[in-house]
Coordinates of C-alpha atoms and ligand atoms in Angstrom, one line a residue:
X183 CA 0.0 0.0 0.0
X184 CA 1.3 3.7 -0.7
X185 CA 0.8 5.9 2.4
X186 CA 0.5 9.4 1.8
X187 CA 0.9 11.5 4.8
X188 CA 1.0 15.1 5.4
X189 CA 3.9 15.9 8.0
X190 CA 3.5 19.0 10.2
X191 CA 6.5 19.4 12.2
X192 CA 5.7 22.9 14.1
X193 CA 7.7 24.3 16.5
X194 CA 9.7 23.3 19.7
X195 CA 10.3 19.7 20.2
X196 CA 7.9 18.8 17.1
X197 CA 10.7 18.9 14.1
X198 CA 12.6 16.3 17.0
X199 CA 9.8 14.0 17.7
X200 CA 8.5 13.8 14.3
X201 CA 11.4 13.4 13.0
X202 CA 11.7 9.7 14.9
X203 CA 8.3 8.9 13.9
X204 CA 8.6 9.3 10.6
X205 CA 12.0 6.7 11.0
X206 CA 9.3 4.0 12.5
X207 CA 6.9 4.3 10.0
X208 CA 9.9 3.5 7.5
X209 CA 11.1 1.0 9.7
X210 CA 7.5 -0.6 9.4
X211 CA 6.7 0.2 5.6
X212 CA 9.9 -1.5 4.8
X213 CA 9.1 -4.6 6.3
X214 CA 5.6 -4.7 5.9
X215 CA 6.1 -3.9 1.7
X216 CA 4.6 -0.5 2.1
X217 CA 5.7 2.8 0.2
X218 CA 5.5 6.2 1.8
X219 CA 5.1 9.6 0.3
X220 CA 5.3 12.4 3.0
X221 CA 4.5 16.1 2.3
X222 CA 5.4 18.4 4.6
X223 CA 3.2 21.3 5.5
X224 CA 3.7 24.3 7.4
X225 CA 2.2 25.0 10.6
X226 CA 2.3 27.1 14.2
X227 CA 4.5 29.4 14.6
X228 CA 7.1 27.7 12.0
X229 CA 4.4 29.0 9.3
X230 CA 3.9 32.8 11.1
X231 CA 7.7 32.8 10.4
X232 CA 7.3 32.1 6.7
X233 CA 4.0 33.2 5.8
X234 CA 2.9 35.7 8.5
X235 CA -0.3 33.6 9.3
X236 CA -0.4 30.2 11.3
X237 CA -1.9 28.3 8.4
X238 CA -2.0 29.0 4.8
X239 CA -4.9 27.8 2.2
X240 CA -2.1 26.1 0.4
X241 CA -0.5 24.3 3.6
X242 CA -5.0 23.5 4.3
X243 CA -5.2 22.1 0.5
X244 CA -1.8 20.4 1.2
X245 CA -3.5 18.2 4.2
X246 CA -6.7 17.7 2.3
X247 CA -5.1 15.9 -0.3
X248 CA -3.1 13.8 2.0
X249 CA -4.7 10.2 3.7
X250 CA -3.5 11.7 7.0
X251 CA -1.8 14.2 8.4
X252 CA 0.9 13.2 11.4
X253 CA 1.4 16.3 13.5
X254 CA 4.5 17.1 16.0
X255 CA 3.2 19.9 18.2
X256 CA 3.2 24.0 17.6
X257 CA 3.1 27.1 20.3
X258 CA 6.3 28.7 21.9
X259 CA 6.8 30.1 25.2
X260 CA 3.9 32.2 26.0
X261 CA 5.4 34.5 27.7
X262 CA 8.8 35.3 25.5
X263 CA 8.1 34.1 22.2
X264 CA 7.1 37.1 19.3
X265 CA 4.7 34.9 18.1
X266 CA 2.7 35.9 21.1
X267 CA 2.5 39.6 20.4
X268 CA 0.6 39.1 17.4
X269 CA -3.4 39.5 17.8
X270 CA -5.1 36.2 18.7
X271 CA -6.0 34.8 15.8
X272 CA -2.5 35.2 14.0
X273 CA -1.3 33.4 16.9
X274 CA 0.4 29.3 16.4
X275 CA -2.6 27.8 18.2
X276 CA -5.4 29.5 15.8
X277 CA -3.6 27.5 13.2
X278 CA -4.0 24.5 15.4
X279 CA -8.2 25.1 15.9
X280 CA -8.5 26.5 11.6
X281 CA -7.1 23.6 10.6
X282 CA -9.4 21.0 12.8
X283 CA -12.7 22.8 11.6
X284 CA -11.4 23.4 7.8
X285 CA -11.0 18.8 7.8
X286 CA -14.2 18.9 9.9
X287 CA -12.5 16.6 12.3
X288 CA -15.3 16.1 15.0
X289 CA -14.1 12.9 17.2
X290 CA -11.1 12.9 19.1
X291 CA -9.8 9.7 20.1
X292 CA -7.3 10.1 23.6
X293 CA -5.7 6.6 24.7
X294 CA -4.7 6.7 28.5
X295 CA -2.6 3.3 28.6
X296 CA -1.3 2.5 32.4
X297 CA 2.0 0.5 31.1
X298 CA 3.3 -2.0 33.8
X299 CA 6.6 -0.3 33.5
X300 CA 5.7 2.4 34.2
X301 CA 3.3 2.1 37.1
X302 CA 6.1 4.1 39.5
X303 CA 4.2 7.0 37.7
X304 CA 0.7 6.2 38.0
X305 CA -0.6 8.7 41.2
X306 CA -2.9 6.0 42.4
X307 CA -3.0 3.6 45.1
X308 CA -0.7 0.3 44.1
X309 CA -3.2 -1.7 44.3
X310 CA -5.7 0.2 42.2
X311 CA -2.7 0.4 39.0
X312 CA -1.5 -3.1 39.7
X313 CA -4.0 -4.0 37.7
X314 CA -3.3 -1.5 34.9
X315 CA -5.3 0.0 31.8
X316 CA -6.0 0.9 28.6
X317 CA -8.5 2.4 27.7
X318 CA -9.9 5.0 24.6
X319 CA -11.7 8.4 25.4
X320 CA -13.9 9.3 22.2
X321 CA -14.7 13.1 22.9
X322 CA -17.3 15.3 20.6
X323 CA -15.3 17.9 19.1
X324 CA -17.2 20.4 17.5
X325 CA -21.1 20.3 19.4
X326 CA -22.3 21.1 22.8
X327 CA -21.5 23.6 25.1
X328 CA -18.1 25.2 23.7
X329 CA -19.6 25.9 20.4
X330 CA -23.5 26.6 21.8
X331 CA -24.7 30.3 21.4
X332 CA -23.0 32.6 24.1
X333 CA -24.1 35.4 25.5
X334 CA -24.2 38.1 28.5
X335 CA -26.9 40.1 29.1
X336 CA -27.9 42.8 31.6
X337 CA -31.3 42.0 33.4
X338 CA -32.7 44.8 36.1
X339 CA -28.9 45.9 36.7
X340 CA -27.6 42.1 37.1
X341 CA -25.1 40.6 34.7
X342 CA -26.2 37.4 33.4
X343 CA -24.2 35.1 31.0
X344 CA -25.7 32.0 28.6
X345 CA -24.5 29.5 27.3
X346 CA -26.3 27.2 24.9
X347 CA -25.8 23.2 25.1
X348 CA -27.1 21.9 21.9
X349 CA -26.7 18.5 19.9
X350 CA -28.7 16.8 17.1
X351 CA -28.9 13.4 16.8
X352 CA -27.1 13.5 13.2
X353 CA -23.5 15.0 15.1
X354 CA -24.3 12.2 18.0
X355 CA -25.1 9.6 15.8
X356 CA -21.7 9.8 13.6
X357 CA -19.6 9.9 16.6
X358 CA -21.2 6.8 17.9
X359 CA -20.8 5.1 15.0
X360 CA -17.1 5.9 14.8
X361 CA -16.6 5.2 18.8
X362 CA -18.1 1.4 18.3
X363 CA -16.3 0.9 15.5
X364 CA -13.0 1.0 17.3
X365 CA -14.1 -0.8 20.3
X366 CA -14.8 -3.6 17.5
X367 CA -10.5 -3.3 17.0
X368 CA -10.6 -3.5 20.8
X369 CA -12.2 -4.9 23.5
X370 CA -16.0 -4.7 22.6
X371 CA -16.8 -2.1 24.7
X372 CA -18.5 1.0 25.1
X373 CA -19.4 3.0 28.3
X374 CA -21.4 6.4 26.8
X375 CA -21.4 9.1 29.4
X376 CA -24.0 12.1 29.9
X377 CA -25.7 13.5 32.4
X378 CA -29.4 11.9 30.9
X379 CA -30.8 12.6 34.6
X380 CA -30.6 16.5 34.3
X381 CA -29.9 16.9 30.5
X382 CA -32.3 17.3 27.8
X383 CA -29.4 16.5 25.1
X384 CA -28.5 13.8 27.6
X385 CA -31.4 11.8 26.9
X386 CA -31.3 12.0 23.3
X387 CA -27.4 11.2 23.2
X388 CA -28.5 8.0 25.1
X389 CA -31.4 7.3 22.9
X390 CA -29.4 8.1 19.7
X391 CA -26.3 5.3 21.3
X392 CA -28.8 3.0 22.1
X393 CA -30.3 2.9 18.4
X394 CA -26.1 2.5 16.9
X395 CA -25.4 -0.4 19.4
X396 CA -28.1 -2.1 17.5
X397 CA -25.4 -2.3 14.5
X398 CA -23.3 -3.5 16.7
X399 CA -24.5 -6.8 18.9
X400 CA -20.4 -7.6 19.5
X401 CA -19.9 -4.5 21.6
X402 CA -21.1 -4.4 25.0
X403 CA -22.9 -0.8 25.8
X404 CA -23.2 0.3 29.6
X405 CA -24.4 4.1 30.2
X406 CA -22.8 5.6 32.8
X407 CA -23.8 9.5 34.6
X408 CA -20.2 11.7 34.0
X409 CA -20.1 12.0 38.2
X410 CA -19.7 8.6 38.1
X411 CA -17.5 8.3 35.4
X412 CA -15.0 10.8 37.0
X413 CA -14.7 8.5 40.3
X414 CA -14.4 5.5 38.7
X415 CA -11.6 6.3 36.7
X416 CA -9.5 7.1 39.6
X417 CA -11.4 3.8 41.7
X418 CA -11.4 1.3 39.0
X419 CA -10.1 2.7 35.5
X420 CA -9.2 -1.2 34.4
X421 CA -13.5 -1.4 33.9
X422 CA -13.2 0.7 30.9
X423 CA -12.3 0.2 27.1
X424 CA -13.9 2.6 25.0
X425 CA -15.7 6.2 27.0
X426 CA -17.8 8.0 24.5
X427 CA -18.8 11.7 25.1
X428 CA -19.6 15.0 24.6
X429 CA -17.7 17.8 23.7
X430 CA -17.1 19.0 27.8
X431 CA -17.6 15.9 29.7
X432 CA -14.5 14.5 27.1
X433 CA -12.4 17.5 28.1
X434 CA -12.7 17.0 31.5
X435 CA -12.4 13.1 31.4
X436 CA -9.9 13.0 29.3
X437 CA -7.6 14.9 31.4
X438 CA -8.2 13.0 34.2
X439 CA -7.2 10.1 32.6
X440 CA -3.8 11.4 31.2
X441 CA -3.3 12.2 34.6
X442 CA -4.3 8.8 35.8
X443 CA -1.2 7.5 34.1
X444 CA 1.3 9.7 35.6
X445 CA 3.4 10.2 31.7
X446 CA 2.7 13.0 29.2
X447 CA 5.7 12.1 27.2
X448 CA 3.6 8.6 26.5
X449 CA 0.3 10.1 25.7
X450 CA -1.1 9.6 21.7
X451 CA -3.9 11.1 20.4
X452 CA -6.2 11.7 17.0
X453 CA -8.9 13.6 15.4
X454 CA -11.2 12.2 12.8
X455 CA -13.5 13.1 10.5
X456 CA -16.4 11.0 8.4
X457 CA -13.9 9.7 6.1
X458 CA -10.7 7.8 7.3
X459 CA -8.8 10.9 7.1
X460 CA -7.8 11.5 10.7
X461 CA -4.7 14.2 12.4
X462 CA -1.9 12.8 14.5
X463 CA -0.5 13.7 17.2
X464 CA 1.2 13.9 20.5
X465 CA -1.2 14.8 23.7
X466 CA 1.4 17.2 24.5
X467 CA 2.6 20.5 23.9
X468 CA 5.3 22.0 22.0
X469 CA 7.6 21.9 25.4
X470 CA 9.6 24.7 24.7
X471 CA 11.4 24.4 27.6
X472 CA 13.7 21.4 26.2
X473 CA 13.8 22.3 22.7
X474 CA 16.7 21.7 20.8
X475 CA 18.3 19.5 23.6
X476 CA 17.9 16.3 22.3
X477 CA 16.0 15.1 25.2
X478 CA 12.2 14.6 24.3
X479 CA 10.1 11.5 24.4
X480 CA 9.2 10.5 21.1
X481 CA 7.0 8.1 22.0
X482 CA 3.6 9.9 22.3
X483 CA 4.1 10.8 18.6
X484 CA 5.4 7.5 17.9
X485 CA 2.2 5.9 19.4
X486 CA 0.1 8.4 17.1
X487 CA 1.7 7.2 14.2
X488 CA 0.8 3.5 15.0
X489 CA -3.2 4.7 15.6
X490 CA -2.7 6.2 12.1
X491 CA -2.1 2.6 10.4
X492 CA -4.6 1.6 12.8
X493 CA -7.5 4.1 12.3
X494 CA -6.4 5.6 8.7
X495 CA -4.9 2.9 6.8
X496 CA -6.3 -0.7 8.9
X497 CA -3.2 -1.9 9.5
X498 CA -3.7 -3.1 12.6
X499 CA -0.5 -6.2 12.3
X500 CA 1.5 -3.0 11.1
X501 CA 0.3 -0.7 14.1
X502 CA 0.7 -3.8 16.7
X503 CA 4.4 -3.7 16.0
X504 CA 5.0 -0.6 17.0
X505 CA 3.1 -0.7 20.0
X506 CA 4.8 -3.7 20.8
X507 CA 8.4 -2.3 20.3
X508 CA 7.4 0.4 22.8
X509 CA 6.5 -1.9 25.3
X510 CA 9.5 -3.9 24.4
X511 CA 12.1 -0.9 24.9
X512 CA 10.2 0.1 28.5
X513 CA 10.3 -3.8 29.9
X514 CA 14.0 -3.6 29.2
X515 CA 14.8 -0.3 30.9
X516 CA 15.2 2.8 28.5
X517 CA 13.6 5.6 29.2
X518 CA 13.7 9.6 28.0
X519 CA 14.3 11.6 31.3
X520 CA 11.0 12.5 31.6
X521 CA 10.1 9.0 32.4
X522 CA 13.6 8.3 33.9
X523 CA 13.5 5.7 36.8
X524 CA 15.8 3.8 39.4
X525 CA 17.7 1.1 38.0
X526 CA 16.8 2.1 34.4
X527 CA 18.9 3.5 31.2
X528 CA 18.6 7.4 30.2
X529 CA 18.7 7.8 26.4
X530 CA 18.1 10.7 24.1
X531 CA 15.0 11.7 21.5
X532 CA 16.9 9.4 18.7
X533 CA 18.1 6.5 20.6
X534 CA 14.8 6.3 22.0
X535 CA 13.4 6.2 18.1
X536 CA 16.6 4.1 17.0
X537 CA 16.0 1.4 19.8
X538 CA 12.0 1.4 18.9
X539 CA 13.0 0.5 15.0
X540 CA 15.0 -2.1 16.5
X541 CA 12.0 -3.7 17.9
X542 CA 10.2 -3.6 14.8
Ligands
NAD200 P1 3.8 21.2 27.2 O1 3.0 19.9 27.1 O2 4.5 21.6 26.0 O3 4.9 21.0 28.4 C1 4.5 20.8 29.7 C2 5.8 20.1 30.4 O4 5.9 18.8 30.0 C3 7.1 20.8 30.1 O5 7.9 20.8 31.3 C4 7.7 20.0 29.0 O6 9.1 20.0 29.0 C5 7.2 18.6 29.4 N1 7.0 17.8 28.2 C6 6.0 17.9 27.3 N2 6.1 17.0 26.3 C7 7.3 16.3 26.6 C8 7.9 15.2 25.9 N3 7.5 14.7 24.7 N4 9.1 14.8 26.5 C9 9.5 15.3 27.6 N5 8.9 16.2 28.3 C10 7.8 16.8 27.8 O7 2.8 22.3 27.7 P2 3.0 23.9 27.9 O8 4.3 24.2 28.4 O9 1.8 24.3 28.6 O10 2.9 24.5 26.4 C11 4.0 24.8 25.6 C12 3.5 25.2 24.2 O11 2.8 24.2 23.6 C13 2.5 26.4 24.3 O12 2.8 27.3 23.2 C14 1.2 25.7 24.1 O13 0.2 26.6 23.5 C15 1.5 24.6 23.1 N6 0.6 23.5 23.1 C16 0.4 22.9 21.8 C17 -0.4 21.8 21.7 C18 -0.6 21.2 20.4 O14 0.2 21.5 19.5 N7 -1.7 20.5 20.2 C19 -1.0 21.3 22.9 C20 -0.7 21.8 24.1 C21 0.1 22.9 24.2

């Protein structure tokens, strides 16, 4: 198969990271008999410093016309970078949000993976992460609350301020369909969360997730109140496989359970769209702070690049290699500093991605 994949680097630690994904997905084209054509595009502040503007039409058309687009991460310091004396939407993050709504990418997909190896990290009781997890948030990215009408208003000399929570069963619907397709590559299982005992769009997510599970008789489908859901992924996060929900409740949730696993250089993450185009990329920031030094994890973008083969391209023998590798190169001690434990090896951005290939 001939992969074409749009490559935004951005700023930071993204050239670094992306550079050692991009030597994986080689590593695996190569034995698997694949081809790869990457394009790269301009992003972030990287683009500002080119163009002017976070994100060109051309660098848009670019990732239209790719299958997928793997992303490093964009953004400076906030604080001392130029980029952030520019107005707000000339800034590397509006890139970040123009480019999600021009690919209409409406379902973000957030692993939170507990590795055994890494358990030293997890920020929960021993005998709550001896058990370990992996689990898949599917979050609603362009409904509900954040992108309801707004409003504030002046009634009888109070200030008042609305906001409007609004889904339709079509934008529900097609991120349902999406969320039980991937527990089908998993573990069969869906836990849908809302809040269907206060909320209106509650009660028709639920309705609308109980119709698509009919499509689905392999997947198990538990609803669960978002309350709930926030204690029991700190009490007992090995219950879940695949969390489906809304636009806030994800954003919430699916910090929490980054947290839950103690290691934001591990953490993976995509954004899909209704065709099997989906963008890449690294749950993490740009980390300014150790730019240049040779020192990042690569493995959060790594891990997005093996949900691409998974998610874009269904190569799900291709995608199990890498994810194997990585567990591979923890059980035997390497880690990035970030990770960096007793009795364990310290390597560097590239010997983490050289050691990695090896595995492959
Ligand atoms: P950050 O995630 O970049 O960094 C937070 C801390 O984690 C830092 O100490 C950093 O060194 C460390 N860290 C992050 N990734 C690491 C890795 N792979 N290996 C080792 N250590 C790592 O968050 P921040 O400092 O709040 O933001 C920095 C910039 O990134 C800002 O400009 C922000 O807007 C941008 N940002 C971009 C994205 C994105 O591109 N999607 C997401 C979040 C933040």
């Amino acid at each position: 198969m001939n992969l074409n994949i749009g490559c935004i680097a951005g700023d930071g630690i993204g050239p670094e990271i992306v550079k050692e994904a991009r030597k994986v997905l080689d590593k695996v084209a190569d034995k698997y008999g694949h081809s790869i054509t990457y394009t790269d595009i301009l992003m972030g502040g990287a683009s500002i410093d080119v163009h002017g503007v976070p994100l060109t039409e051309e660098a848009i058309a670019l990732a239209k016309a790719s299958d997928a687009v793997l992303m490093g991460s964009i953004g400076g310091d906030t604080t001392t970078s130029p980029w952030y004396r520019l107005e707000p939407s000339k800034r590397p993050e509006a890139g970040l949000l123009a480019i999600r709504k021009a690919l209409n990418l409406f379902a973000n997909l957030r692993p939170a993976v507990l590795y055994e190896e890494l358990a030293g990290a997890c920020p929960l009781k021993e005998e709550i992460s001896a058990k370990g997890f992996d689990m898949m948030i599917m979050r609603e990215l362009t409904g509900g609350l954040y992108f309801g009408e707004r409003k504030t208003i002046e009634e009888n000399g109070v200030k008042k301020a609305i906001d409007t929570l609004s889904y339709d069963e079509n934008e529900i619907r097609r991120i349902a369909v999406k969320a039980f397709d991937i527990a089908m590559k998993r573990n069969k299982k869906v836990t849908s969360v809302d809040k269907a005992n206060v909320l209106d769009s509650s009660r028709l997510w639920r309705a609308v997730v109980n119709e698509v599970a009919k499509d689905y008789p392999e997947v198990t489908l538990e609803h669960m109140l978002v309350d709930n859901c926030a204690m029991q992924l700190v009490k007992d996060p090995a219950q879940f496989d695949v969390i489906l929900t809304e636009n806030m409740f994800g954003d919430i949730l699916s910090d929490e359970a980054s947290m839950v696993t103690g290691s934001i250089g591990m953490l993976a993450s995509a954004s899909l769209n209704d065709s099997r185009f989906g963008l890449y990329e690294p749950s993490h920031g740009s980390a300014p702070d150790i730019a240049g030094k040779g020192i990042a994890n690569p493995i959060a973008t790594i891990l997005s690049a093996s949900m691409m083969l998974r998610y874009t391209f269904d190569l799900d023998k291709e995608a199990d290699a890498i994810d194997r590798a990585v567990k591979q190169v923890l059980k035997e001690g390497y880690r990035t500093g970030d990770i960096m434990a007793e009795g364990c090896t310290q390597v560097g951005t590239e010997k983490m991605g050289d050691l990695i290939c090896e595995g492959i």
